[in-house]
PDB file of C-alpha atoms in Angstrom:
ATOM      1  CA  MET A   1      32.968 100.140 -51.185  1.00  0.00           C
ATOM      2  CA  ARG A   2      31.108  97.854 -53.592  1.00  0.00           C
ATOM      3  CA  ASP A   3      34.219  95.703 -54.064  1.00  0.00           C
ATOM      4  CA  ALA A   4      34.583  95.325 -50.300  1.00  0.00           C
ATOM      5  CA  TYR A   5      30.904  94.403 -49.983  1.00  0.00           C
ATOM      6  CA  THR A   6      31.194  91.799 -52.756  1.00  0.00           C
ATOM      7  CA  ASP A   7      34.267  90.362 -51.063  1.00  0.00           C
ATOM      8  CA  GLN A   8      32.309  90.027 -47.821  1.00  0.00           C
ATOM      9  CA  LEU A   9      29.553  88.121 -49.600  1.00  0.00           C
ATOM     10  CA  ASP A  10      32.145  85.851 -51.205  1.00  0.00           C
ATOM     11  CA  GLU A  11      33.811  85.253 -47.835  1.00  0.00           C
ATOM     12  CA  LEU A  12      30.457  84.269 -46.370  1.00  0.00           C
ATOM     13  CA  GLY A  13      29.978  81.671 -49.108  1.00  0.00           C
ATOM     14  CA  ASP A  14      33.526  80.404 -48.670  1.00  0.00           C
ATOM     15  CA  ALA A  15      32.936  79.978 -44.935  1.00  0.00           C
ATOM     16  CA  LEU A  16      29.830  77.866 -45.551  1.00  0.00           C
ATOM     17  CA  ALA A  17      31.549  75.774 -48.206  1.00  0.00           C
ATOM     18  CA  GLY A  18      34.424  75.207 -45.782  1.00  0.00           C
ATOM     19  CA  MET A  19      31.925  74.144 -43.126  1.00  0.00           C
ATOM     20  CA  CYS A  20      30.569  71.547 -45.544  1.00  0.00           C
ATOM     21  CA  GLU A  21      34.032  70.087 -45.922  1.00  0.00           C
ATOM     22  CA  ASP A  22      34.452  70.098 -42.133  1.00  0.00           C
ATOM     23  CA  VAL A  23      31.211  68.202 -41.516  1.00  0.00           C
ATOM     24  CA  ALA A  24      32.061  65.779 -44.332  1.00  0.00           C
ATOM     25  CA  THR A  25      35.364  65.011 -42.616  1.00  0.00           C
ATOM     26  CA  ALA A  26      33.576  64.699 -39.275  1.00  0.00           C
ATOM     27  CA  MET A  27      31.106  62.143 -40.649  1.00  0.00           C
ATOM     28  CA  GLU A  28      33.879  60.268 -42.433  1.00  0.00           C
ATOM     29  CA  LYS A  29      35.814  59.945 -39.165  1.00  0.00           C
ATOM     30  CA  ALA A  30      32.683  59.177 -37.138  1.00  0.00           C
ATOM     31  CA  THR A  31      31.719  56.371 -39.513  1.00  0.00           C
ATOM     32  CA  ARG A  32      35.175  54.848 -39.308  1.00  0.00           C
ATOM     33  CA  ALA A  33      35.029  55.098 -35.514  1.00  0.00           C
ATOM     34  CA  LEU A  34      31.640  53.382 -35.584  1.00  0.00           C
ATOM     35  CA  LEU A  35      32.731  50.553 -37.871  1.00  0.00           C
ATOM     36  CA  ASP A  36      36.154  49.969 -36.312  1.00  0.00           C
ATOM     37  CA  ALA A  37      35.305  50.706 -32.650  1.00  0.00           C
ATOM     38  CA  ASP A  38      38.048  53.344 -32.865  1.00  0.00           C
ATOM     39  CA  LEU A  39      37.943  55.404 -29.696  1.00  0.00           C
ATOM     40  CA  ARG A  40      40.689  57.783 -30.852  1.00  0.00           C
ATOM     41  CA  LEU A  41      38.735  58.799 -33.956  1.00  0.00           C
ATOM     42  CA  ALA A  42      35.504  59.132 -31.998  1.00  0.00           C
ATOM     43  CA  GLU A  43      37.214  61.473 -29.541  1.00  0.00           C
ATOM     44  CA  GLN A  44      38.601  63.528 -32.433  1.00  0.00           C
ATOM     45  CA  VAL A  45      35.139  64.106 -33.844  1.00  0.00           C
ATOM     46  CA  ILE A  46      33.781  65.042 -30.423  1.00  0.00           C
ATOM     47  CA  ASP A  47      36.629  67.463 -29.700  1.00  0.00           C
ATOM     48  CA  GLU A  48      36.518  69.094 -33.144  1.00  0.00           C
ATOM     49  CA  ASP A  49      32.762  69.732 -33.115  1.00  0.00           C
ATOM     50  CA  ILE A  50      33.274  72.957 -31.182  1.00  0.00           C
ATOM     51  CA  ARG A  51      35.187  74.384 -34.155  1.00  0.00           C
ATOM     52  CA  ILE A  52      32.200  73.808 -36.429  1.00  0.00           C
ATOM     53  CA  ASP A  53      29.971  75.570 -33.904  1.00  0.00           C
ATOM     54  CA  GLU A  54      32.372  78.516 -33.794  1.00  0.00           C
ATOM     55  CA  ILE A  55      32.399  78.828 -37.591  1.00  0.00           C
ATOM     56  CA  ARG A  56      28.616  78.867 -37.616  1.00  0.00           C
ATOM     57  CA  HIS A  57      28.510  81.658 -35.044  1.00  0.00           C
ATOM     58  CA  SER A  58      31.098  83.660 -36.981  1.00  0.00           C
ATOM     59  CA  ALA A  59      29.196  83.220 -40.261  1.00  0.00           C
ATOM     60  CA  GLU A  60      25.946  84.306 -38.637  1.00  0.00           C
ATOM     61  CA  GLU A  61      27.588  87.383 -37.129  1.00  0.00           C
ATOM     62  CA  LYS A  62      28.957  88.372 -40.539  1.00  0.00           C
ATOM     63  CA  ALA A  63      25.586  87.815 -42.159  1.00  0.00           C
ATOM     64  CA  PHE A  64      23.715  89.897 -39.589  1.00  0.00           C
ATOM     65  CA  ALA A  65      26.334  92.644 -39.913  1.00  0.00           C
ATOM     66  CA  LEU A  66      25.742  92.722 -43.668  1.00  0.00           C
ATOM     67  CA  LEU A  67      22.004  92.995 -43.106  1.00  0.00           C
ATOM     68  CA  VAL A  68      22.439  95.928 -40.746  1.00  0.00           C
ATOM     69  CA  LEU A  69      25.248  97.812 -42.491  1.00  0.00           C
ATOM     70  CA  GLN A  70      24.567  97.142 -46.169  1.00  0.00           C
ATOM     71  CA  ALA A  71      20.771  96.656 -46.303  1.00  0.00           C
ATOM     72  CA  PRO A  72      21.115  94.155 -49.170  1.00  0.00           C
ATOM     73  CA  VAL A  73      18.316  93.643 -51.682  1.00  0.00           C
ATOM     74  CA  ALA A  74      17.390  91.135 -54.395  1.00  0.00           C
ATOM     75  CA  THR A  75      20.052  88.443 -54.932  1.00  0.00           C
ATOM     76  CA  ASP A  76      22.353  89.871 -52.263  1.00  0.00           C
ATOM     77  CA  LEU A  77      19.588  89.699 -49.685  1.00  0.00           C
ATOM     78  CA  ARG A  78      18.839  86.099 -50.659  1.00  0.00           C
ATOM     79  CA  ILE A  79      22.528  85.258 -50.241  1.00  0.00           C
ATOM     80  CA  VAL A  80      22.646  86.677 -46.729  1.00  0.00           C
ATOM     81  CA  VAL A  81      19.364  85.152 -45.564  1.00  0.00           C
ATOM     82  CA  SER A  82      20.262  81.772 -47.075  1.00  0.00           C
ATOM     83  CA  ALA A  83      23.663  81.927 -45.405  1.00  0.00           C
ATOM     84  CA  ILE A  84      22.023  82.324 -42.003  1.00  0.00           C
ATOM     85  CA  HIS A  85      19.760  79.334 -42.573  1.00  0.00           C
ATOM     86  CA  GLY A  86      22.472  77.321 -44.327  1.00  0.00           C
ATOM     87  CA  ALA A  87      24.902  77.786 -41.461  1.00  0.00           C
ATOM     88  CA  GLY A  88      22.319  76.229 -39.167  1.00  0.00           C
ATOM     89  CA  ASP A  89      21.807  73.274 -41.508  1.00  0.00           C
ATOM     90  CA  ILE A  90      25.518  72.620 -41.816  1.00  0.00           C
ATOM     91  CA  GLU A  91      26.123  72.983 -38.083  1.00  0.00           C
ATOM     92  CA  ARG A  92      23.367  70.437 -37.500  1.00  0.00           C
ATOM     93  CA  MET A  93      25.173  68.049 -39.843  1.00  0.00           C
ATOM     94  CA  GLY A  94      28.190  68.395 -37.567  1.00  0.00           C
ATOM     95  CA  ASP A  95      26.008  67.607 -34.565  1.00  0.00           C
ATOM     96  CA  LEU A  96      24.728  64.440 -36.240  1.00  0.00           C
ATOM     97  CA  ALA A  97      28.285  63.293 -36.974  1.00  0.00           C
ATOM     98  CA  LEU A  98      28.995  64.031 -33.316  1.00  0.00           C
ATOM     99  CA  HIS A  99      26.094  61.763 -32.270  1.00  0.00           C
ATOM    100  CA  VAL A 100      27.551  58.924 -34.355  1.00  0.00           C
ATOM    101  CA  ALA A 101      30.933  59.397 -32.709  1.00  0.00           C
ATOM    102  CA  GLN A 102      29.344  59.496 -29.252  1.00  0.00           C
ATOM    103  CA  ALA A 103      27.631  56.172 -29.964  1.00  0.00           C
ATOM    104  CA  ALA A 104      30.997  54.648 -30.888  1.00  0.00           C
ATOM    105  CA  ARG A 105      32.538  56.010 -27.694  1.00  0.00           C
ATOM    106  CA  ARG A 106      29.631  54.895 -25.518  1.00  0.00           C
ATOM    107  CA  ARG A 107      29.890  51.254 -26.625  1.00  0.00           C
ATOM    108  CA  HIS A 108      33.684  51.081 -26.775  1.00  0.00           C
ATOM    109  CA  PRO A 109      35.464  48.646 -26.701  1.00  0.00           C
ATOM    110  CA  GLN A 110      32.460  46.678 -27.988  1.00  0.00           C
ATOM    111  CA  PRO A 111      31.279  47.268 -31.561  1.00  0.00           C
ATOM    112  CA  VAL A 112      28.024  49.184 -31.851  1.00  0.00           C
ATOM    113  CA  LEU A 113      26.715  47.341 -34.903  1.00  0.00           C
ATOM    114  CA  PRO A 114      26.089  43.658 -35.555  1.00  0.00           C
ATOM    115  CA  GLU A 115      28.544  42.390 -38.143  1.00  0.00           C
ATOM    116  CA  GLU A 116      25.958  41.890 -40.888  1.00  0.00           C
ATOM    117  CA  ILE A 117      24.624  45.449 -40.436  1.00  0.00           C
ATOM    118  CA  ALA A 118      27.990  47.211 -40.678  1.00  0.00           C
ATOM    119  CA  PRO A 119      28.195  47.296 -44.517  1.00  0.00           C
ATOM    120  CA  TYR A 120      24.936  49.230 -44.714  1.00  0.00           C
ATOM    121  CA  PHE A 121      26.324  51.896 -42.404  1.00  0.00           C
ATOM    122  CA  ALA A 122      29.563  52.008 -44.344  1.00  0.00           C
ATOM    123  CA  GLU A 123      27.464  52.858 -47.400  1.00  0.00           C
ATOM    124  CA  MET A 124      25.378  55.410 -45.480  1.00  0.00           C
ATOM    125  CA  GLY A 125      28.593  57.063 -44.390  1.00  0.00           C
ATOM    126  CA  ARG A 126      29.891  57.145 -47.961  1.00  0.00           C
ATOM    127  CA  VAL A 127      26.664  58.643 -49.296  1.00  0.00           C
ATOM    128  CA  GLY A 128      26.461  61.221 -46.510  1.00  0.00           C
ATOM    129  CA  VAL A 129      30.050  62.390 -46.953  1.00  0.00           C
ATOM    130  CA  ALA A 130      29.570  62.683 -50.721  1.00  0.00           C
ATOM    131  CA  LEU A 131      26.397  64.744 -50.216  1.00  0.00           C
ATOM    132  CA  ALA A 132      28.150  67.128 -47.826  1.00  0.00           C
ATOM    133  CA  ARG A 133      31.032  67.671 -50.221  1.00  0.00           C
ATOM    134  CA  LYS A 134      28.702  68.184 -53.158  1.00  0.00           C
ATOM    135  CA  ALA A 135      26.725  70.725 -51.114  1.00  0.00           C
ATOM    136  CA  GLY A 136      29.953  72.646 -50.532  1.00  0.00           C
ATOM    137  CA  ALA A 137      30.720  72.578 -54.247  1.00  0.00           C
ATOM    138  CA  VAL A 138      27.198  73.849 -55.018  1.00  0.00           C
ATOM    139  CA  ILE A 139      27.672  76.763 -52.619  1.00  0.00           C
ATOM    140  CA  ARG A 140      30.811  77.794 -54.497  1.00  0.00           C
ATOM    141  CA  SER A 141      29.504  77.220 -58.025  1.00  0.00           C
ATOM    142  CA  ARG A 142      25.768  77.957 -57.664  1.00  0.00           C
ATOM    143  CA  ASP A 143      25.286  75.194 -60.212  1.00  0.00           C
ATOM    144  CA  LEU A 144      21.548  74.473 -60.367  1.00  0.00           C
ATOM    145  CA  ALA A 145      22.026  71.118 -62.088  1.00  0.00           C
ATOM    146  CA  ALA A 146      24.395  69.967 -59.341  1.00  0.00           C
ATOM    147  CA  ALA A 147      21.957  71.226 -56.702  1.00  0.00           C
ATOM    148  CA  ALA A 148      19.196  69.164 -58.304  1.00  0.00           C
ATOM    149  CA  GLU A 149      21.473  66.106 -58.302  1.00  0.00           C
ATOM    150  CA  LEU A 150      21.612  66.200 -54.515  1.00  0.00           C
ATOM    151  CA  GLU A 151      17.886  65.451 -54.434  1.00  0.00           C
ATOM    152  CA  SER A 152      18.353  62.223 -56.403  1.00  0.00           C
ATOM    153  CA  ASP A 153      21.583  61.376 -54.570  1.00  0.00           C
ATOM    154  CA  ASP A 154      19.628  61.579 -51.310  1.00  0.00           C
ATOM    155  CA  ASP A 155      17.306  58.817 -52.539  1.00  0.00           C
ATOM    156  CA  ALA A 156      20.114  56.319 -51.912  1.00  0.00           C
ATOM    157  CA  MET A 157      20.249  57.371 -48.251  1.00  0.00           C
ATOM    158  CA  ASP A 158      16.472  57.165 -47.930  1.00  0.00           C
ATOM    159  CA  ASP A 159      16.512  53.641 -49.364  1.00  0.00           C
ATOM    160  CA  LEU A 160      19.188  52.544 -46.904  1.00  0.00           C
ATOM    161  CA  HIS A 161      17.286  54.108 -44.027  1.00  0.00           C
ATOM    162  CA  LYS A 162      14.086  52.285 -44.994  1.00  0.00           C
ATOM    163  CA  HIS A 163      15.961  49.019 -45.415  1.00  0.00           C
ATOM    164  CA  MET A 164      17.091  49.184 -41.794  1.00  0.00           C
ATOM    165  CA  PHE A 165      13.473  48.883 -40.703  1.00  0.00           C
ATOM    166  CA  THR A 166      13.104  45.770 -42.849  1.00  0.00           C
ATOM    167  CA  VAL A 167      16.160  44.286 -41.173  1.00  0.00           C
ATOM    168  CA  LEU A 168      14.950  45.161 -37.691  1.00  0.00           C
ATOM    169  CA  MET A 169      11.498  43.699 -38.301  1.00  0.00           C
ATOM    170  CA  ASP A 170      12.882  40.430 -39.602  1.00  0.00           C
ATOM    171  CA  ARG A 171      11.878  37.524 -37.372  1.00  0.00           C
ATOM    172  CA  ASN A 172      15.487  36.319 -37.493  1.00  0.00           C
ATOM    173  CA  TRP A 173      16.785  39.425 -35.716  1.00  0.00           C
ATOM    174  CA  ASP A 174      18.557  38.001 -32.687  1.00  0.00           C
ATOM    175  CA  HIS A 175      20.719  40.888 -31.450  1.00  0.00           C
ATOM    176  CA  GLY A 176      18.346  42.137 -28.781  1.00  0.00           C
ATOM    177  CA  VAL A 177      16.607  45.403 -28.018  1.00  0.00           C
ATOM    178  CA  GLU A 178      19.725  47.431 -27.223  1.00  0.00           C
ATOM    179  CA  ALA A 179      21.276  46.782 -30.630  1.00  0.00           C
ATOM    180  CA  ALA A 180      17.945  47.491 -32.320  1.00  0.00           C
ATOM    181  CA  VAL A 181      17.728  50.873 -30.583  1.00  0.00           C
ATOM    182  CA  ASP A 182      21.294  51.727 -31.613  1.00  0.00           C
ATOM    183  CA  VAL A 183      20.653  50.794 -35.240  1.00  0.00           C
ATOM    184  CA  THR A 184      17.394  52.766 -35.338  1.00  0.00           C
ATOM    185  CA  LEU A 185      18.957  55.912 -33.900  1.00  0.00           C
ATOM    186  CA  LEU A 186      22.105  55.726 -36.000  1.00  0.00           C
ATOM    187  CA  ALA A 187      20.168  55.198 -39.225  1.00  0.00           C
ATOM    188  CA  ARG A 188      18.099  58.249 -38.353  1.00  0.00           C
ATOM    189  CA  PHE A 189      21.246  60.319 -37.751  1.00  0.00           C
ATOM    190  CA  TYR A 190      22.553  59.504 -41.220  1.00  0.00           C
ATOM    191  CA  GLU A 191      19.194  60.125 -42.867  1.00  0.00           C
ATOM    192  CA  ARG A 192      18.838  63.526 -41.218  1.00  0.00           C
ATOM    193  CA  TYR A 193      22.434  64.415 -42.088  1.00  0.00           C
ATOM    194  CA  ALA A 194      21.605  63.841 -45.759  1.00  0.00           C
ATOM    195  CA  ASP A 195      18.384  65.852 -45.462  1.00  0.00           C
ATOM    196  CA  HIS A 196      20.321  68.868 -44.202  1.00  0.00           C
ATOM    197  CA  ALA A 197      22.746  68.615 -47.125  1.00  0.00           C
ATOM    198  CA  VAL A 198      19.767  68.689 -49.496  1.00  0.00           C
ATOM    199  CA  ALA A 199      18.362  71.688 -47.623  1.00  0.00           C
ATOM    200  CA  VAL A 200      21.631  73.560 -48.215  1.00  0.00           C
ATOM    201  CA  ALA A 201      21.421  72.837 -51.950  1.00  0.00           C
ATOM    202  CA  ARG A 202      17.808  74.011 -52.058  1.00  0.00           C
ATOM    203  CA  ARG A 203      18.816  77.298 -50.500  1.00  0.00           C
ATOM    204  CA  ILE A 204      21.314  77.810 -53.319  1.00  0.00           C
ATOM    205  CA  VAL A 205      18.499  77.279 -55.818  1.00  0.00           C
ATOM    206  CA  TYR A 206      16.633  79.998 -53.929  1.00  0.00           C
ATOM    207  CA  VAL A 207      19.636  82.337 -54.135  1.00  0.00           C
ATOM    208  CA  VAL A 208      19.876  81.907 -57.904  1.00  0.00           C
ATOM    209  CA  THR A 209      16.186  81.778 -58.886  1.00  0.00           C
ATOM    210  CA  GLY A 210      14.381  83.528 -56.056  1.00  0.00           C
ATOM    211  CA  GLN A 211      12.175  80.485 -55.518  1.00  0.00           C
ATOM    212  CA  MET A 212      12.538  77.600 -53.084  1.00  0.00           C
ATOM    213  CA  PRO A 213      12.126  74.251 -54.886  1.00  0.00           C
ATOM    214  CA  GLY A 214       9.301  72.663 -52.926  1.00  0.00           C
ATOM    215  CA  PRO A 215       8.911  72.151 -49.172  1.00  0.00           C
ATOM    216  CA  LEU A 216      12.112  71.698 -47.232  1.00  0.00           C
ATOM    217  CA  ALA A 217      12.653  68.276 -45.695  1.00  0.00           C
ATOM    218  CA  VAL A 218      14.181  69.856 -42.564  1.00  0.00           C
TER     219      VAL A 218
END
């Protein structure tokens, strides 16, 4: 019975780590759709988002079943509770990738971003995808050092997000209000995506140590 229970806990972690890879792929595709005005890729992200939602629901059902049937305590309880919260964080990352793809579809065939802004979003996409994949690796390894690295890795996204405001406030901005709104919203999507990845890593710290490292950003 104990072996079966341990296997169920491991399967729950594997499901969340797999979700991280799914949302990383979604953001990678969404960013390419955004930069290349690629309607096909945008539609892929939109269509595939339902799968991420389904995995979240399945993970939550398994977690609640473990709570009811196994009455876990100590580390096991922290694993189950963190899985419930983590599934929500990761699913939200998928939603944010979806929002990026929807922006690309909404403006198609026109590009969403002014040409000089695009490289910043290419970098935000790269950072976000790397954070999601590292979060998945942390779920599997429970490596506290790697979890802490996500905090510093997220600083790069925060810097890019802040820089967008500098760009938008520049007196030489001549792309109009509509483009400014798009840039503001999209930058926020990427910044929040990264915040959720950090939240996942913090929950792993909680699983291992029993203490949450500071207030959650999300």
